[in-house]
Structure formats: C-alpha cells, structure tokens
PDB file of C-alpha atoms in Angstrom:
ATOM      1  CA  UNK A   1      -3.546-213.076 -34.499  1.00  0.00           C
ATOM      2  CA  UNK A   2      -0.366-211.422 -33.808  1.00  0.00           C
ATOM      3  CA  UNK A   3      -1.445-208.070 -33.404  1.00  0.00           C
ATOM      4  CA  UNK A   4      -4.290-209.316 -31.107  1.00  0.00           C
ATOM      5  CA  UNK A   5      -1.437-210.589 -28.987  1.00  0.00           C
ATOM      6  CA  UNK A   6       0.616-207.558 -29.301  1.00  0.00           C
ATOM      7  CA  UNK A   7      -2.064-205.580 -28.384  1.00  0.00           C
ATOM      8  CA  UNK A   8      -3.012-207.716 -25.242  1.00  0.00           C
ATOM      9  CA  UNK A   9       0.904-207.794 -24.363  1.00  0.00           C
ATOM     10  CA  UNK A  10       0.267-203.594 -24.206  1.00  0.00           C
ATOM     11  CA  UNK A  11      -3.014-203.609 -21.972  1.00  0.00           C
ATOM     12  CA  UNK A  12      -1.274-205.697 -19.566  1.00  0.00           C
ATOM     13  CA  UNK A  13       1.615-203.877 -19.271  1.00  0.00           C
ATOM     14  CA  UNK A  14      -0.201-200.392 -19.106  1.00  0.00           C
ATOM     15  CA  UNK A  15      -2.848-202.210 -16.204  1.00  0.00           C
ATOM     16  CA  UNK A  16       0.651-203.142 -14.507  1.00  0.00           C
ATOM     17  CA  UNK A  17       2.154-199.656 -15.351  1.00  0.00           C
ATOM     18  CA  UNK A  18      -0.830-197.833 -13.759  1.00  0.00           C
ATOM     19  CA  UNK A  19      -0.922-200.250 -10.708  1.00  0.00           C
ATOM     20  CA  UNK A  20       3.169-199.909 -10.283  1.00  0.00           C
ATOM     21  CA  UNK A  21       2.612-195.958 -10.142  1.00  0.00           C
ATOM     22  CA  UNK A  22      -0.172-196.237  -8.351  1.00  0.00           C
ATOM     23  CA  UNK A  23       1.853-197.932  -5.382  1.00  0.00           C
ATOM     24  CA  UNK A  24       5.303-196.113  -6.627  1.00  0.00           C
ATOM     25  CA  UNK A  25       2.835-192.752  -5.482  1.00  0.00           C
ATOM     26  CA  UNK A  26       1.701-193.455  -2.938  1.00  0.00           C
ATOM     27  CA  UNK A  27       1.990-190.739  -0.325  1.00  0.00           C
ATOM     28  CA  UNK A  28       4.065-191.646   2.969  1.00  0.00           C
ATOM     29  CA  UNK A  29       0.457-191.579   4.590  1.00  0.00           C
ATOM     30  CA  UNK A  30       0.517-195.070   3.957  1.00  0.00           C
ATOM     31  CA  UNK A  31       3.317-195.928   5.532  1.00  0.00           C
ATOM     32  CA  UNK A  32       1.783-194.279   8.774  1.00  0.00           C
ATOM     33  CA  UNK A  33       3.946-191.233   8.483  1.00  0.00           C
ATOM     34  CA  UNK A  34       2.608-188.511  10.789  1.00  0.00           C
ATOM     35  CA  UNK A  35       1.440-185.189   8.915  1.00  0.00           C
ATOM     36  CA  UNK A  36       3.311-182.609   9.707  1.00  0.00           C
ATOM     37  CA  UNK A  37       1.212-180.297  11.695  1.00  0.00           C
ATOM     38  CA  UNK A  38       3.652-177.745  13.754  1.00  0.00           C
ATOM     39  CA  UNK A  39       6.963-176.342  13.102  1.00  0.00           C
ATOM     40  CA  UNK A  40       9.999-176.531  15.565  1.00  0.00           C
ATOM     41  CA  UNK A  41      13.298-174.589  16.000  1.00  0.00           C
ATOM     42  CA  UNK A  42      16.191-177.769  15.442  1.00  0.00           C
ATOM     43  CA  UNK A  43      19.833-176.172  15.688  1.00  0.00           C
ATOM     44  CA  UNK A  44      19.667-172.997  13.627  1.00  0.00           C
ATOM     45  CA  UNK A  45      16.805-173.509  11.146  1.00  0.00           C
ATOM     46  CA  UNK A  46      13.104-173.963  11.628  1.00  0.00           C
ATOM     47  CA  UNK A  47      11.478-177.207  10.225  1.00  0.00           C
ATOM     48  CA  UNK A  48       7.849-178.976   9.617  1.00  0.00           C
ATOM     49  CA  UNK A  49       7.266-181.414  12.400  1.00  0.00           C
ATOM     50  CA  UNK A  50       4.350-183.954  13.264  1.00  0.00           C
ATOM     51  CA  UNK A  51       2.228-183.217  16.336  1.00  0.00           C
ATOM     52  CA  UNK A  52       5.048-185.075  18.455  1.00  0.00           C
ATOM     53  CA  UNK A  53       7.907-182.871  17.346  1.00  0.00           C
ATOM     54  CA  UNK A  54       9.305-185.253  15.111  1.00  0.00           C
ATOM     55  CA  UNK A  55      10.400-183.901  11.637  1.00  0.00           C
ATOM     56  CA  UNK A  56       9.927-187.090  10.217  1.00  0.00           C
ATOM     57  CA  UNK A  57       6.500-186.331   8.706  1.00  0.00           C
ATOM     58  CA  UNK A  58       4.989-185.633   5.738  1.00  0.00           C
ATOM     59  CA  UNK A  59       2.528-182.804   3.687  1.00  0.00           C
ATOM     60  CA  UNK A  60       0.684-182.668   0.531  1.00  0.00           C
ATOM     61  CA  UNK A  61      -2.146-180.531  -1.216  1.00  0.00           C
ATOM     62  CA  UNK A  62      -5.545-180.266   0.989  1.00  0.00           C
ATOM     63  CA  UNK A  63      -3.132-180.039   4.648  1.00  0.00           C
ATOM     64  CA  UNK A  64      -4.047-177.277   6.504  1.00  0.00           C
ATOM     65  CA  UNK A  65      -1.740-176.466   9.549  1.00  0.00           C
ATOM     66  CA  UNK A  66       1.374-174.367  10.880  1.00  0.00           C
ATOM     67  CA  UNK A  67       3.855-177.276   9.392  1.00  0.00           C
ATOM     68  CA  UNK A  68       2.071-176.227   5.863  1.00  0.00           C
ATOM     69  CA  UNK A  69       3.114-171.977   7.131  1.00  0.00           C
ATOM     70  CA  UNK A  70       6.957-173.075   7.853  1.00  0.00           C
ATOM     71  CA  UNK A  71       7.273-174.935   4.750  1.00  0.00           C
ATOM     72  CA  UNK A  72       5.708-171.636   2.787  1.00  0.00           C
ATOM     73  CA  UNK A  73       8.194-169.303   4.710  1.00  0.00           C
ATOM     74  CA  UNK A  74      11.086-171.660   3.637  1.00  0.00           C
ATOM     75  CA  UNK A  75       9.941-171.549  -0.004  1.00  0.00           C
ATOM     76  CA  UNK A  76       9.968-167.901  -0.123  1.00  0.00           C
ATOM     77  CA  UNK A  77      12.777-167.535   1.832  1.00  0.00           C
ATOM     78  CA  UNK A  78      15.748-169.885   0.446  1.00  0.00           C
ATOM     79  CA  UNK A  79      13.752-170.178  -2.717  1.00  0.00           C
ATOM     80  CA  UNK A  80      12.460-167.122  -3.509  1.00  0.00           C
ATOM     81  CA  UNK A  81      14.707-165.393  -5.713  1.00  0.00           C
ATOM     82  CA  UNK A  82      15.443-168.844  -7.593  1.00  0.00           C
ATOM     83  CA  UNK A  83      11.400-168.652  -8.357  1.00  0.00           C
ATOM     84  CA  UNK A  84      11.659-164.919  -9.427  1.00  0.00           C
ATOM     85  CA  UNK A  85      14.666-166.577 -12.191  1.00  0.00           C
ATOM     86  CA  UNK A  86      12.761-168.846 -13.198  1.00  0.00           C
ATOM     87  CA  UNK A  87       9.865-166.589 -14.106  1.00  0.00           C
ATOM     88  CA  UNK A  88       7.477-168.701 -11.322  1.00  0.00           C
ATOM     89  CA  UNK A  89       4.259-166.884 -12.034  1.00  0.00           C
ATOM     90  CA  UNK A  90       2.890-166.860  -8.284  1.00  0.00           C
ATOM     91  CA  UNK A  91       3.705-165.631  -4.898  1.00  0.00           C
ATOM     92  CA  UNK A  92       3.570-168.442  -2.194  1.00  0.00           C
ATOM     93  CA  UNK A  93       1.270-167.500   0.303  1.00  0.00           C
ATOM     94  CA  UNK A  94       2.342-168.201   4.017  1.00  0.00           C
ATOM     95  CA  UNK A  95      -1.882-168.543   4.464  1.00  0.00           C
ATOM     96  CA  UNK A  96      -1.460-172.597   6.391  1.00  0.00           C
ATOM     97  CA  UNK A  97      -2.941-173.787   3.141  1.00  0.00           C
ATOM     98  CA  UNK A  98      -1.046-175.924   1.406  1.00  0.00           C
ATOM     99  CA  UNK A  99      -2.650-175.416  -1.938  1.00  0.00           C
ATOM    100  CA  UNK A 100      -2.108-175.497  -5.619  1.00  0.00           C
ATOM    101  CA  UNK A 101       0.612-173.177  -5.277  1.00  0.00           C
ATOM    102  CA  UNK A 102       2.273-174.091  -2.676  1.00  0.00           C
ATOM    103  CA  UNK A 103       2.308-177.313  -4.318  1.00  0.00           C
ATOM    104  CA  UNK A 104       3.765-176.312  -7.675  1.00  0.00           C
ATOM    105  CA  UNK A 105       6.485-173.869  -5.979  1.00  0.00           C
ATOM    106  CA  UNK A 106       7.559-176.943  -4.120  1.00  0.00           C
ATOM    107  CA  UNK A 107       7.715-179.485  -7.295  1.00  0.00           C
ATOM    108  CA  UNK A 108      10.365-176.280  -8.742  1.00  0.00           C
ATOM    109  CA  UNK A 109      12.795-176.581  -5.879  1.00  0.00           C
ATOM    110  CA  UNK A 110      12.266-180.460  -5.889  1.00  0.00           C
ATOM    111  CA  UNK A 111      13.422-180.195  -9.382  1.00  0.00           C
ATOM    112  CA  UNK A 112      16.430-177.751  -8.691  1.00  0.00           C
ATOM    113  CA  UNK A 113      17.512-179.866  -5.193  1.00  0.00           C
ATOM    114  CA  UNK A 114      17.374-183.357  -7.868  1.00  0.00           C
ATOM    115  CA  UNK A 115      19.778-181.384 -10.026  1.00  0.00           C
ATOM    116  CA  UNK A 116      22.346-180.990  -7.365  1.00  0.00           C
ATOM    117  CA  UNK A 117      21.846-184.550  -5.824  1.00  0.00           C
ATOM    118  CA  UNK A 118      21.412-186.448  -9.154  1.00  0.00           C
ATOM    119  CA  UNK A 119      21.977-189.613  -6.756  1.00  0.00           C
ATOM    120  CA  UNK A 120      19.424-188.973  -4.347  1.00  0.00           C
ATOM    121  CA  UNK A 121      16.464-188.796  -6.957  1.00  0.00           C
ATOM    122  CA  UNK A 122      14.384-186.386  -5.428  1.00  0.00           C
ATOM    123  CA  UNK A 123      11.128-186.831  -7.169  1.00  0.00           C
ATOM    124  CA  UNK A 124       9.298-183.603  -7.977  1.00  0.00           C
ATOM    125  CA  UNK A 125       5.692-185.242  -6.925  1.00  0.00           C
ATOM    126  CA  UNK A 126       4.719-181.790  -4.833  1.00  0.00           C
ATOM    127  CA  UNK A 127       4.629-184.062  -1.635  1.00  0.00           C
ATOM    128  CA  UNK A 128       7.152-183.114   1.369  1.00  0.00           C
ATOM    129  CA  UNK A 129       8.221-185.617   2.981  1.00  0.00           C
ATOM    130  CA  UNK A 130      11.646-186.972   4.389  1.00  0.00           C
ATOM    131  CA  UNK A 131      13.606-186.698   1.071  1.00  0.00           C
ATOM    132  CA  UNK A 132      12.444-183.282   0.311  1.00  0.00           C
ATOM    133  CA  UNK A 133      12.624-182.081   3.803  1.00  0.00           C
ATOM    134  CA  UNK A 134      16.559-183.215   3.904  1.00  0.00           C
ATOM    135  CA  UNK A 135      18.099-181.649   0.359  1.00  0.00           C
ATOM    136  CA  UNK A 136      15.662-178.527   0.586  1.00  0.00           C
ATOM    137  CA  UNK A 137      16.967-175.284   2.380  1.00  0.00           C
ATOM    138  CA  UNK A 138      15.272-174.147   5.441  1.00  0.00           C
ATOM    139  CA  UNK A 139      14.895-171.050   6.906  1.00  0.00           C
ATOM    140  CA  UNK A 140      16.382-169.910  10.444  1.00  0.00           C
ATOM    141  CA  UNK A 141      13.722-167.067  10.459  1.00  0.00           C
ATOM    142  CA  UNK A 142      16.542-164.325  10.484  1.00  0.00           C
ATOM    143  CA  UNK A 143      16.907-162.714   7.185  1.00  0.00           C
ATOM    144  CA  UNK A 144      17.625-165.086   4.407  1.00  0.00           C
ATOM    145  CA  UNK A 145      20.035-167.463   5.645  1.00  0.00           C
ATOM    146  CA  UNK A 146      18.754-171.161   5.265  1.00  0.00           C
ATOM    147  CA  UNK A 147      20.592-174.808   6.019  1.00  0.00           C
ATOM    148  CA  UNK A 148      19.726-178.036   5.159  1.00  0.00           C
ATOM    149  CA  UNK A 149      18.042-180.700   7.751  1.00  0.00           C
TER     150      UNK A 149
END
C-alpha cells in the first residue's frame, strides 16, 4: 500500500515537473515577443532587432533572417576565440540560418555570460532573447571590438 502511494506521489510530481518545464520553456513567442528579423546599428555595436527596429525580440532554431546573420557575426566575433579554447568543434556559419550550430555555439557563451553574472541566471536554453541579448558581447563590425546592449 505504501509503495503504491509512493509511487503515485512520484507520477504526480514528474506530470507536474514536465508541465512546470513545459511553461518554465516556453519561448518568448508566447509572450508575443517579435522575432528578430533585421539587425540595426544602436551606439557603437550592431544588434538583432524585430521588423520594427526594436531589439527587444527574440530567435531560436528553424529562424531564418538577417537578425539570425548579426547574431552569427557576434558569435564569431566576441566569441570566437573563447570557442577555439574551449575546443568548440564547429565554425558558426553567418548563412541567416539559425541552425543546430548556431544554436549550440550560443548555449556555450550563455554558459560563459551565467558564469560572470551568477545573479542574472542566464539560462543556456539556445534561445536569444532579452537576457541573452543584454550580458552577451556584440559586435561593432570593426575588427573585434564588441560591447554589451
């Protein structure tokens, strides 16, 4: 009897587990969060922005668009040589297309920009979005210099 009620105790808590991540996941898509789909020059460095200039937006794998190009550039840019350290095994591609790499280069600097910001909790999840796109480095598109948001 007790282990039948132990064991129900630990399906109910996994179904709520699953459901909490589930919602804890959720992209900012369902907040209505604008993809980013263009990039814009603000003050000296050159950031993802939604189709109304607003860098308040978000990307994840599948997007397809010049937000998706300025985010690769600032990977390989500010991040690039902090990839090479870590023995990253891929190149990002600046190809629009924010794939499977793209997406695993950016859960590495998530990780790195949580390590200096231990307060912020920067989740390494692979999604930009406003957290990431404030502790990350951007690039100004002259040499390597990058600033934050």
């Amino acid at each position: 009897m007790v282990g039948k009620r132990v064991l129900l105790r630990l399906l109910v808590a996994a179904c709520l587990g699953v459901a909490g991540a589930a919602v804890a996941a959720s992209p900012a898509s369902a907040a209505g969060v604008p993809v980013c789909t263009d990039w814009k020059q603000s003050g000296a460095i050159k950031v993802p922005v939604s189709s109304s200039g607003d860098s308040y937006c978000w990307m994840q794998r599948g997007h397809r668009t010049r937000g998706v190009w300025m985010l690769q550039y600032s990977i390989n840019m500010c991040y690039g040589a902090y990839l090479q350290s870590i023995h990253f095994p891929y190149t990002v591609s600046q190809d629009s297309d924010f794939g499977p790499i793209t997406e695993a280069a950016l859960r590495e600097v998530q990780k790195l920009e949580d390590s200096r910001y231990p307060g912020v909790n920067v989740v390494a999840d692979g999604i930009y979005g406003y957290v990431t796109a404030h502790v990350m480095f951007h690039s100004t598109g002259k040499d390597y210099n990058c600033y934050r948001l």
